[in-house]
mmCIF file of C-alpha atoms in Angstrom:
data_model
loop_
_atom_site.group_PDB
_atom_site.id
_atom_site.type_symbol
_atom_site.label_atom_id
_atom_site.label_comp_id
_atom_site.label_asym_id
_atom_site.label_seq_id
_atom_site.Cartn_x
_atom_site.Cartn_y
_atom_site.Cartn_z
ATOM 1 C CA MET A 612 27.897 16.118 4.464
ATOM 2 C CA GLN A 613 30.871 15.845 2.103
ATOM 3 C CA ASN A 614 30.227 14.180 -1.236
ATOM 4 C CA SER A 615 32.078 10.891 -1.609
ATOM 5 C CA SER A 616 33.459 12.000 -4.993
ATOM 6 C CA GLU A 617 35.704 14.414 -3.090
ATOM 7 C CA LYS A 618 37.465 11.545 -1.342
ATOM 8 C CA LYS A 619 39.352 8.473 -2.425
ATOM 9 C CA LEU A 620 38.775 4.931 -1.257
ATOM 10 C CA HIS A 621 41.642 2.915 0.155
ATOM 11 C CA THR A 622 40.403 -0.079 -1.871
ATOM 12 C CA VAL A 623 39.004 -0.201 -5.383
ATOM 13 C CA ARG A 624 35.230 -0.522 -5.673
ATOM 14 C CA PRO A 625 34.163 -3.499 -7.826
ATOM 15 C CA ASN A 626 33.519 -2.613 -11.460
ATOM 16 C CA ILE A 627 29.898 -3.698 -11.910
ATOM 17 C CA PRO A 628 27.945 -2.362 -14.902
ATOM 18 C CA VAL A 629 25.280 0.124 -13.826
ATOM 19 C CA GLY A 630 22.077 -1.829 -13.395
ATOM 20 C CA GLY A 631 23.918 -5.103 -12.843
ATOM 21 C CA HIS A 632 23.971 -5.186 -9.045
ATOM 22 C CA PRO A 633 21.356 -7.411 -7.318
ATOM 23 C CA ILE A 634 19.944 -4.318 -5.576
ATOM 24 C CA GLU A 635 19.341 -2.676 -8.961
ATOM 25 C CA GLN A 636 17.937 -5.854 -10.475
ATOM 26 C CA GLY A 637 15.750 -6.639 -7.468
ATOM 27 C CA ASP A 638 17.099 -10.180 -7.557
ATOM 28 C CA TYR A 639 18.322 -10.987 -4.077
ATOM 29 C CA LEU A 640 17.110 -12.628 -0.887
ATOM 30 C CA ILE A 641 17.900 -11.450 2.635
ATOM 31 C CA ASP A 642 17.412 -13.340 5.878
ATOM 32 C CA THR A 643 14.945 -12.076 8.536
ATOM 33 C CA ILE A 644 13.938 -13.116 12.044
ATOM 34 C CA ALA A 645 10.406 -13.933 10.830
ATOM 35 C CA ILE A 646 11.822 -16.220 8.138
ATOM 36 C CA ASN A 647 14.014 -17.985 10.693
ATOM 37 C CA GLU A 648 11.035 -18.606 12.959
ATOM 38 C CA ILE A 649 9.016 -20.040 10.081
ATOM 39 C CA ALA A 650 12.002 -22.124 8.966
ATOM 40 C CA ASP A 651 12.239 -23.765 12.399
ATOM 41 C CA SER A 652 8.592 -24.850 12.186
ATOM 42 C CA ILE A 653 8.859 -26.066 8.602
ATOM 43 C CA LEU A 654 11.961 -28.130 9.340
ATOM 44 C CA LYS A 655 10.060 -29.848 12.164
ATOM 45 C CA TRP A 656 7.140 -30.587 9.833
ATOM 46 C CA ILE A 657 9.508 -32.035 7.261
ATOM 47 C CA SER A 658 11.375 -34.068 9.872
ATOM 48 C CA PHE A 659 8.129 -35.542 11.232
ATOM 49 C CA ARG A 660 6.935 -36.171 7.664
ATOM 50 C CA ASN A 661 3.773 -34.199 8.295
ATOM 51 C CA PRO A 662 1.535 -34.373 5.215
ATOM 52 C CA GLY A 663 0.693 -30.694 5.293
ATOM 53 C CA ALA A 664 0.575 -27.404 7.168
ATOM 54 C CA ILE A 665 -0.415 -23.785 6.573
ATOM 55 C CA ILE A 666 1.405 -20.469 6.894
ATOM 56 C CA TYR A 667 -0.829 -17.418 6.751
ATOM 57 C CA GLY A 668 -0.609 -13.673 7.160
ATOM 58 C CA ALA A 669 -1.711 -10.334 5.761
ATOM 59 C CA PRO A 670 -0.762 -9.370 2.175
ATOM 60 C CA ARG A 671 2.701 -7.989 1.426
ATOM 61 C CA LEU A 672 4.288 -9.245 4.651
ATOM 62 C CA GLY A 673 6.833 -11.254 2.693
ATOM 63 C CA LYS A 674 5.388 -14.768 2.622
ATOM 64 C CA SER A 675 6.258 -15.357 -1.045
ATOM 65 C CA TYR A 676 9.683 -13.833 -0.443
ATOM 66 C CA ALA A 677 10.163 -16.173 2.523
ATOM 67 C CA ILE A 678 9.413 -19.384 0.656
ATOM 68 C CA LYS A 679 11.704 -18.380 -2.215
ATOM 69 C CA TYR A 680 14.444 -17.792 0.342
ATOM 70 C CA LEU A 681 13.765 -21.081 2.140
ATOM 71 C CA LYS A 682 13.772 -23.083 -1.091
ATOM 72 C CA ARG A 683 17.203 -21.682 -1.889
ATOM 73 C CA VAL A 684 18.466 -22.472 1.617
ATOM 74 C CA PHE A 685 17.001 -25.987 1.602
ATOM 75 C CA ASP A 686 18.499 -26.724 -1.816
ATOM 76 C CA ILE A 687 21.953 -25.786 -0.531
ATOM 77 C CA LYS A 688 21.943 -26.766 3.145
ATOM 78 C CA TYR A 689 19.905 -29.965 2.792
ATOM 79 C CA GLU A 690 20.944 -30.873 -0.719
ATOM 80 C CA ASN A 691 19.221 -34.057 -1.864
ATOM 81 C CA GLN A 692 17.816 -34.824 1.605
ATOM 82 C CA TRP A 693 14.453 -33.968 0.095
ATOM 83 C CA ILE A 694 13.331 -32.141 -3.052
ATOM 84 C CA THR A 695 11.672 -28.745 -2.713
ATOM 85 C CA PHE A 696 9.301 -27.113 -5.202
ATOM 86 C CA VAL A 697 7.394 -23.833 -5.125
ATOM 87 C CA VAL A 698 4.140 -23.535 -7.086
ATOM 88 C CA ARG A 699 1.525 -20.815 -7.149
ATOM 89 C CA THR A 700 -2.204 -21.036 -7.587
ATOM 90 C CA ARG A 701 -4.126 -19.261 -10.333
ATOM 91 C CA LYS A 702 -7.482 -17.640 -9.843
ATOM 92 C CA MET A 703 -10.086 -19.499 -11.878
ATOM 93 C CA LYS A 704 -13.844 -18.904 -11.952
ATOM 94 C CA THR A 705 -14.438 -22.634 -12.213
ATOM 95 C CA PRO A 706 -11.896 -25.292 -11.151
ATOM 96 C CA ASN A 707 -10.516 -27.099 -14.174
ATOM 97 C CA GLU A 708 -8.580 -30.322 -13.629
ATOM 98 C CA SER A 709 -6.575 -30.119 -16.839
ATOM 99 C CA ARG A 710 -5.456 -26.536 -16.203
ATOM 100 C CA PHE A 711 -4.808 -27.290 -12.538
ATOM 101 C CA PHE A 712 -2.271 -30.011 -13.315
ATOM 102 C CA GLU A 713 -0.891 -28.022 -16.230
ATOM 103 C CA PHE A 714 -0.031 -25.120 -13.939
ATOM 104 C CA LEU A 715 1.565 -27.458 -11.399
ATOM 105 C CA LEU A 716 3.662 -29.129 -14.083
ATOM 106 C CA LYS A 717 4.752 -25.754 -15.415
ATOM 107 C CA ASP A 718 5.765 -24.438 -11.997
ATOM 108 C CA VAL A 719 7.823 -27.524 -11.085
ATOM 109 C CA GLY A 720 9.676 -27.161 -14.380
ATOM 110 C CA HIS A 721 8.307 -30.048 -16.427
ATOM 111 C CA GLU A 722 8.882 -29.580 -20.164
ATOM 112 C CA LEU A 723 5.628 -31.277 -21.203
ATOM 113 C CA PHE A 724 3.376 -29.221 -18.947
ATOM 114 C CA ASP A 725 0.717 -28.506 -21.587
ATOM 115 C CA LYS A 726 0.514 -31.843 -23.412
ATOM 116 C CA GLY A 727 -2.448 -34.207 -23.211
ATOM 117 C CA LYS A 728 -5.667 -34.290 -21.232
ATOM 118 C CA ALA A 729 -6.163 -34.028 -17.466
ATOM 119 C CA ASP A 730 -5.434 -37.713 -16.747
ATOM 120 C CA ALA A 731 -2.204 -37.611 -18.737
ATOM 121 C CA LYS A 732 -1.036 -34.443 -16.980
ATOM 122 C CA ARG A 733 -1.902 -35.884 -13.581
ATOM 123 C CA GLU A 734 0.025 -39.091 -14.336
ATOM 124 C CA ARG A 735 2.962 -37.047 -15.608
ATOM 125 C CA LEU A 736 3.064 -35.052 -12.355
ATOM 126 C CA VAL A 737 2.896 -38.192 -10.214
ATOM 127 C CA ASN A 738 5.735 -39.797 -12.168
ATOM 128 C CA PHE A 739 7.779 -36.610 -11.916
ATOM 129 C CA PHE A 740 7.383 -36.482 -8.135
ATOM 130 C CA LEU A 741 8.092 -40.224 -7.875
ATOM 131 C CA GLU A 742 11.343 -39.793 -9.780
ATOM 132 C CA LYS A 743 12.449 -36.779 -7.757
ATOM 133 C CA GLY A 744 11.363 -38.216 -4.420
ATOM 134 C CA ASP A 745 12.970 -41.585 -5.106
ATOM 135 C CA GLY A 746 16.237 -39.818 -5.886
ATOM 136 C CA SER A 747 16.304 -38.048 -2.507
ATOM 137 C CA VAL A 748 17.788 -39.466 0.683
ATOM 138 C CA ARG A 749 14.525 -39.190 2.631
ATOM 139 C CA ASN A 750 12.200 -40.220 -0.219
ATOM 140 C CA GLN A 751 10.390 -36.946 0.316
ATOM 141 C CA VAL A 752 9.021 -34.087 -1.762
ATOM 142 C CA VAL A 753 8.271 -30.716 -0.131
ATOM 143 C CA LEU A 754 5.739 -28.634 -2.035
ATOM 144 C CA PHE A 755 5.169 -24.962 -1.180
ATOM 145 C CA VAL A 756 1.824 -23.754 -2.570
ATOM 146 C CA ASP A 757 1.690 -19.952 -2.723
ATOM 147 C CA ASP A 758 -1.614 -18.025 -2.563
ATOM 148 C CA ALA A 759 -3.184 -21.246 -1.328
ATOM 149 C CA GLN A 760 -6.292 -19.438 -0.052
ATOM 150 C CA ARG A 761 -7.489 -19.647 -3.686
ATOM 151 C CA LEU A 762 -7.708 -23.448 -3.620
ATOM 152 C CA SER A 763 -11.204 -24.917 -3.699
ATOM 153 C CA SER A 764 -12.380 -28.156 -2.097
ATOM 154 C CA ILE A 765 -12.169 -30.070 -5.374
ATOM 155 C CA GLU A 766 -8.609 -28.862 -5.952
ATOM 156 C CA PHE A 767 -7.664 -30.102 -2.486
ATOM 157 C CA GLU A 768 -9.130 -33.449 -3.486
ATOM 158 C CA TRP A 769 -6.976 -33.514 -6.629
ATOM 159 C CA LEU A 770 -3.922 -32.799 -4.480
ATOM 160 C CA MET A 771 -5.022 -35.525 -2.072
ATOM 161 C CA ASP A 772 -5.016 -38.040 -4.919
ATOM 162 C CA ILE A 773 -1.410 -37.079 -5.690
ATOM 163 C CA PHE A 774 -0.460 -37.503 -2.022
ATOM 164 C CA ASN A 775 -2.129 -40.917 -1.791
ATOM 165 C CA GLU A 776 -0.514 -42.256 -4.934
ATOM 166 C CA LEU A 777 2.954 -41.098 -3.920
ATOM 167 C CA ASP A 778 2.416 -42.566 -0.478
ATOM 168 C CA SER A 779 1.567 -45.949 -2.004
ATOM 169 C CA TYR A 780 5.055 -45.947 -3.544
ATOM 170 C CA GLY A 781 6.766 -44.913 -0.305
ATOM 171 C CA ILE A 782 7.242 -41.245 -1.225
ATOM 172 C CA THR A 783 6.170 -38.610 1.307
ATOM 173 C CA LEU A 784 4.609 -35.429 -0.036
ATOM 174 C CA THR A 785 4.736 -32.617 2.531
ATOM 175 C CA THR A 786 2.569 -29.739 1.320
ATOM 176 C CA ILE A 787 3.076 -26.303 2.874
ATOM 177 C CA LEU A 788 0.130 -24.040 2.048
ATOM 178 C CA VAL A 789 1.047 -20.355 2.126
ATOM 179 C CA GLY A 790 -1.561 -17.646 1.906
ATOM 180 C CA GLN A 791 -3.592 -14.842 3.418
ATOM 181 C CA LYS A 792 -5.806 -14.904 6.515
ATOM 182 C CA GLU A 793 -8.583 -16.579 4.521
ATOM 183 C CA LEU A 794 -6.475 -19.718 4.545
ATOM 184 C CA SER A 795 -6.807 -19.987 8.321
ATOM 185 C CA HIS A 796 -10.534 -19.260 8.025
ATOM 186 C CA LYS A 797 -10.857 -22.117 5.528
ATOM 187 C CA ARG A 798 -9.135 -24.430 7.964
ATOM 188 C CA ASN A 799 -11.722 -23.570 10.630
ATOM 189 C CA ILE A 800 -14.555 -24.262 8.173
ATOM 190 C CA TYR A 801 -13.063 -27.577 7.030
ATOM 191 C CA LEU A 802 -12.760 -28.683 10.662
ATOM 192 C CA THR A 803 -16.552 -28.999 10.645
ATOM 193 C CA THR A 804 -17.257 -29.727 6.963
ATOM 194 C CA ASP A 805 -14.287 -31.722 5.631
ATOM 195 C CA LYS A 806 -11.834 -32.936 8.243
ATOM 196 C CA GLN A 807 -10.054 -35.056 5.641
ATOM 197 C CA ILE A 808 -8.673 -31.904 4.007
ATOM 198 C CA VAL A 809 -7.460 -30.654 7.381
ATOM 199 C CA GLY A 810 -5.883 -34.025 8.119
ATOM 200 C CA ARG A 811 -3.983 -34.019 4.836
ATOM 201 C CA PHE A 812 -2.983 -30.396 4.381
ATOM 202 C CA MET A 813 -3.677 -28.385 7.532
ATOM 203 C CA ILE A 814 -2.500 -30.399 10.519
ATOM 204 C CA GLN A 815 -0.269 -27.533 11.674
ATOM 205 C CA GLU A 816 -0.595 -23.798 11.196
ATOM 206 C CA ASN A 817 1.720 -20.876 11.753
ATOM 207 C CA LYS A 818 1.180 -17.147 11.410
ATOM 208 C CA PHE A 819 3.690 -15.059 9.473
ATOM 209 C CA TYR A 820 4.515 -11.547 10.643
ATOM 210 C CA GLY A 821 6.100 -8.424 9.208
ATOM 211 C CA LEU A 822 8.662 -6.308 11.059
ATOM 212 C CA ARG A 823 7.179 -5.525 14.474
ATOM 213 C CA GLU A 824 10.193 -4.646 16.612
ATOM 214 C CA LYS A 825 13.348 -2.582 16.256
ATOM 215 C CA GLU A 826 15.410 -5.701 16.855
ATOM 216 C CA GLU A 827 13.903 -7.301 13.746
ATOM 217 C CA LEU A 828 14.776 -4.245 11.681
ATOM 218 C CA ALA A 829 18.323 -4.240 13.081
ATOM 219 C CA TYR A 830 18.732 -7.903 12.111
ATOM 220 C CA LEU A 831 17.622 -7.143 8.560
ATOM 221 C CA LEU A 832 19.839 -4.078 8.167
ATOM 222 C CA ALA A 833 22.847 -5.988 9.504
ATOM 223 C CA SER A 834 22.464 -8.420 6.614
ATOM 224 C CA TYR A 835 23.046 -5.565 4.158
ATOM 225 C CA ASP A 836 26.137 -4.552 6.125
ATOM 226 C CA GLN A 837 27.733 -7.958 6.598
ATOM 227 C CA ILE A 838 26.142 -11.084 5.116
ATOM 228 C CA SER A 839 25.215 -9.785 1.660
ATOM 229 C CA GLU A 840 28.056 -9.720 -0.848
ATOM 230 C CA TYR A 841 28.443 -9.001 -4.542
ATOM 231 C CA PRO A 842 30.438 -10.023 -6.470
ATOM 232 C CA VAL A 843 30.757 -13.322 -4.630
ATOM 233 C CA ASN A 844 33.841 -13.513 -2.384
ATOM 234 C CA SER A 845 34.663 -9.860 -3.087
ATOM 235 C CA GLY A 846 34.212 -8.652 0.486
ATOM 236 C CA TRP A 847 31.877 -5.904 -0.756
ATOM 237 C CA SER A 848 28.565 -6.039 1.090
ATOM 238 C CA TYR A 849 25.585 -4.204 -0.354
ATOM 239 C CA THR A 850 26.020 -1.337 2.111
ATOM 240 C CA ARG A 851 29.713 -1.039 1.340
ATOM 241 C CA TYR A 852 29.162 -1.043 -2.422
ATOM 242 C CA PHE A 853 26.556 1.736 -2.455
ATOM 243 C CA PHE A 854 28.036 3.868 0.335
ATOM 244 C CA PRO A 855 31.754 3.039 0.192
ATOM 245 C CA ILE A 856 33.083 6.193 1.880
ATOM 246 C CA GLY A 857 30.616 6.072 4.759
ATOM 247 C CA TYR A 858 31.242 2.352 5.172
ATOM 248 C CA GLU A 859 34.998 2.888 5.253
ATOM 249 C CA GLN A 860 34.500 5.506 7.960
ATOM 250 C CA GLY A 861 32.632 2.975 10.088
ATOM 251 C CA TYR A 862 29.019 3.802 9.273
ATOM 252 C CA ARG A 863 26.607 0.854 9.176
ATOM 253 C CA LEU A 864 22.901 0.621 8.364
ATOM 254 C CA GLU A 865 22.362 -1.467 11.488
ATOM 255 C CA ASN A 866 23.496 1.500 13.601
ATOM 256 C CA GLU A 867 20.744 3.602 12.013
ATOM 257 C CA THR A 868 17.997 1.313 13.346
ATOM 258 C CA ASP A 869 16.717 3.707 16.027
ATOM 259 C CA GLU A 870 16.634 6.626 13.605
ATOM 260 C CA ILE A 871 14.864 4.655 10.875
ATOM 261 C CA TRP A 872 12.369 3.166 13.317
ATOM 262 C CA GLN A 873 11.593 6.602 14.708
ATOM 263 C CA SER A 874 11.073 7.865 11.156
ATOM 264 C CA PHE A 875 8.514 5.108 10.626
ATOM 265 C CA GLN A 876 6.668 6.216 13.761
ATOM 266 C CA MET A 877 6.695 9.837 12.643
ATOM 267 C CA VAL A 878 5.407 9.277 9.091
ATOM 268 C CA ARG A 879 2.713 6.980 10.442
ATOM 269 C CA SER A 880 1.651 9.576 13.007
ATOM 270 C CA GLU A 881 1.605 12.346 10.399
ATOM 271 C CA ALA A 882 -0.607 10.161 8.183
ATOM 272 C CA GLY A 883 -2.991 9.434 11.067
ATOM 273 C CA ILE A 884 -2.159 5.729 11.216
ATOM 274 C CA LYS A 885 -2.920 4.501 14.718
ATOM 275 C CA ARG A 886 -2.791 0.706 14.499
ATOM 276 C CA SER A 887 0.292 -1.151 15.675
ATOM 277 C CA ALA A 888 3.226 -1.128 13.300
ATOM 278 C CA GLU A 889 3.857 -4.303 11.339
ATOM 279 C CA ILE A 890 5.984 -3.294 8.371
ATOM 280 C CA PRO A 891 5.469 -5.558 5.340
ATOM 281 C CA MET A 892 8.713 -6.950 3.951
ATOM 282 C CA HIS A 893 7.629 -5.886 0.462
ATOM 283 C CA TYR A 894 7.784 -2.239 1.475
ATOM 284 C CA MET A 895 10.812 -2.529 3.751
ATOM 285 C CA ILE A 896 12.881 -3.980 0.916
ATOM 286 C CA ALA A 897 11.537 -1.302 -1.450
ATOM 287 C CA ILE A 898 12.510 1.444 1.019
ATOM 288 C CA ILE A 899 16.045 0.136 1.440
ATOM 289 C CA ASN A 900 16.441 -0.340 -2.313
ATOM 290 C CA TYR A 901 15.252 3.214 -2.931
ATOM 291 C CA VAL A 902 17.845 4.726 -0.595
ATOM 292 C CA LEU A 903 20.709 2.559 -1.859
ATOM 293 C CA LYS A 904 19.933 3.139 -5.518
ATOM 294 C CA LYS A 905 19.012 6.835 -5.488
ATOM 295 C CA TYR A 906 21.518 8.107 -2.956
ATOM 296 C CA GLY A 907 24.273 5.528 -3.363
ATOM 297 C CA ALA A 908 27.460 5.722 -5.422
ATOM 298 C CA ASN A 909 25.761 4.937 -8.744
ATOM 299 C CA GLU A 910 23.477 7.991 -8.651
ATOM 300 C CA GLU A 911 23.600 10.928 -6.208
ATOM 301 C CA ASN A 912 26.704 9.509 -4.549
ATOM 302 C CA VAL A 913 26.223 10.865 -1.032
ATOM 303 C CA GLU A 914 28.546 9.786 1.728
ATOM 304 C CA TRP A 915 25.785 8.369 3.946
ATOM 305 C CA PRO A 916 21.952 8.513 3.885
ATOM 306 C CA THR A 917 20.176 11.050 6.102
ATOM 307 C CA THR A 918 16.912 10.852 8.006
ATOM 308 C CA SER A 919 15.123 12.900 5.340
ATOM 309 C CA MET A 920 16.193 10.365 2.705
ATOM 310 C CA TRP A 921 14.686 7.487 4.663
ATOM 311 C CA ARG A 922 11.457 9.460 5.172
ATOM 312 C CA GLU A 923 11.339 10.206 1.448
ATOM 313 C CA ALA A 924 11.774 6.505 0.671
ATOM 314 C CA MET A 925 8.930 5.553 3.014
ATOM 315 C CA ILE A 926 6.585 7.848 1.123
ATOM 316 C CA GLU A 927 7.820 7.150 -2.413
ATOM 317 C CA SER A 928 7.720 3.361 -1.906
ATOM 318 C CA GLY A 929 3.966 3.496 -1.382
ATOM 319 C CA TYR A 930 4.264 2.261 2.192
ATOM 320 C CA VAL A 931 2.424 5.192 3.792
ATOM 321 C CA ASN A 932 -0.445 5.121 1.269
ATOM 322 C CA ALA A 933 -0.798 1.351 1.729
ATOM 323 C CA GLU A 934 -0.995 1.734 5.504
ATOM 324 C CA VAL A 935 -3.603 4.487 5.213
ATOM 325 C CA ILE A 936 -5.733 2.313 2.937
ATOM 326 C CA GLN A 937 -5.362 -0.693 5.229
ATOM 327 C CA SER A 938 -6.282 1.359 8.303
ATOM 328 C CA SER A 939 -9.387 2.771 6.621
ATOM 329 C CA SER A 940 -10.627 -0.734 5.795
ATOM 330 C CA GLU A 941 -10.410 -2.004 9.389
#
């Protein structure tokens, strides 16, 4: 294949400092079919003012990625209809009320997150949510809690107190718990031991999936070809920027779906992985980034990536090793 340096582009490639593109910085969010399906459910929960629900799935499938993406979408598309926050749990040997509220305050962006004792921090969080909720059209706060399988019963009770106090002032707190399969297992246990927790935070549940079908991969790749763009309003999608000659000649990542999917099947077969394919978003993004960065115009500058390059990326990203480890543990 002819090197792109031997040809000239009809249009000038944007002058972005090496390392400054979102692909190189790892700071970008791309839409997926799985995210859209989850978004539909979450929007219903918000619309019905459900107090809480859970989203669960295996590690590395892209749950954290999804809620970051959805927060950004909600902030733009539903600006001020409700206020959205994303917080993450910390693993603690023993639940500590002061640290619990301190972490929540820190994650929602409160400046005084570490001041005072537990009661003061709790009151500060309530007042913060009251202010934000009261300033929204729907008087509603949506709280995504990442790695929620770590929450203990007492921590759920602390969250319940927050919900009840906000509710007394006419502010709805909708809590979306996001975590691993253990989160669904906890729900089943609480159905017999503590239905109040289920009633507040686990009324609905939805399973999150990785890439399971070629059509899902095609949808993702098309976003790199068309929807992604940097600089803003430049007309240069991520695919076009890293493979400008191939793009100009009509090549698109979406059209490589069959070849890439077949490569996944082959590397899995060679590694002895027999379980059904469900490609975690963490690794899929890493694979695409690897190919764009290493073989794109900023480094090796090939005209268009080959099958061997995709196979190399699947191995170098750690995807194959992760699948082997996961298969051996089942």
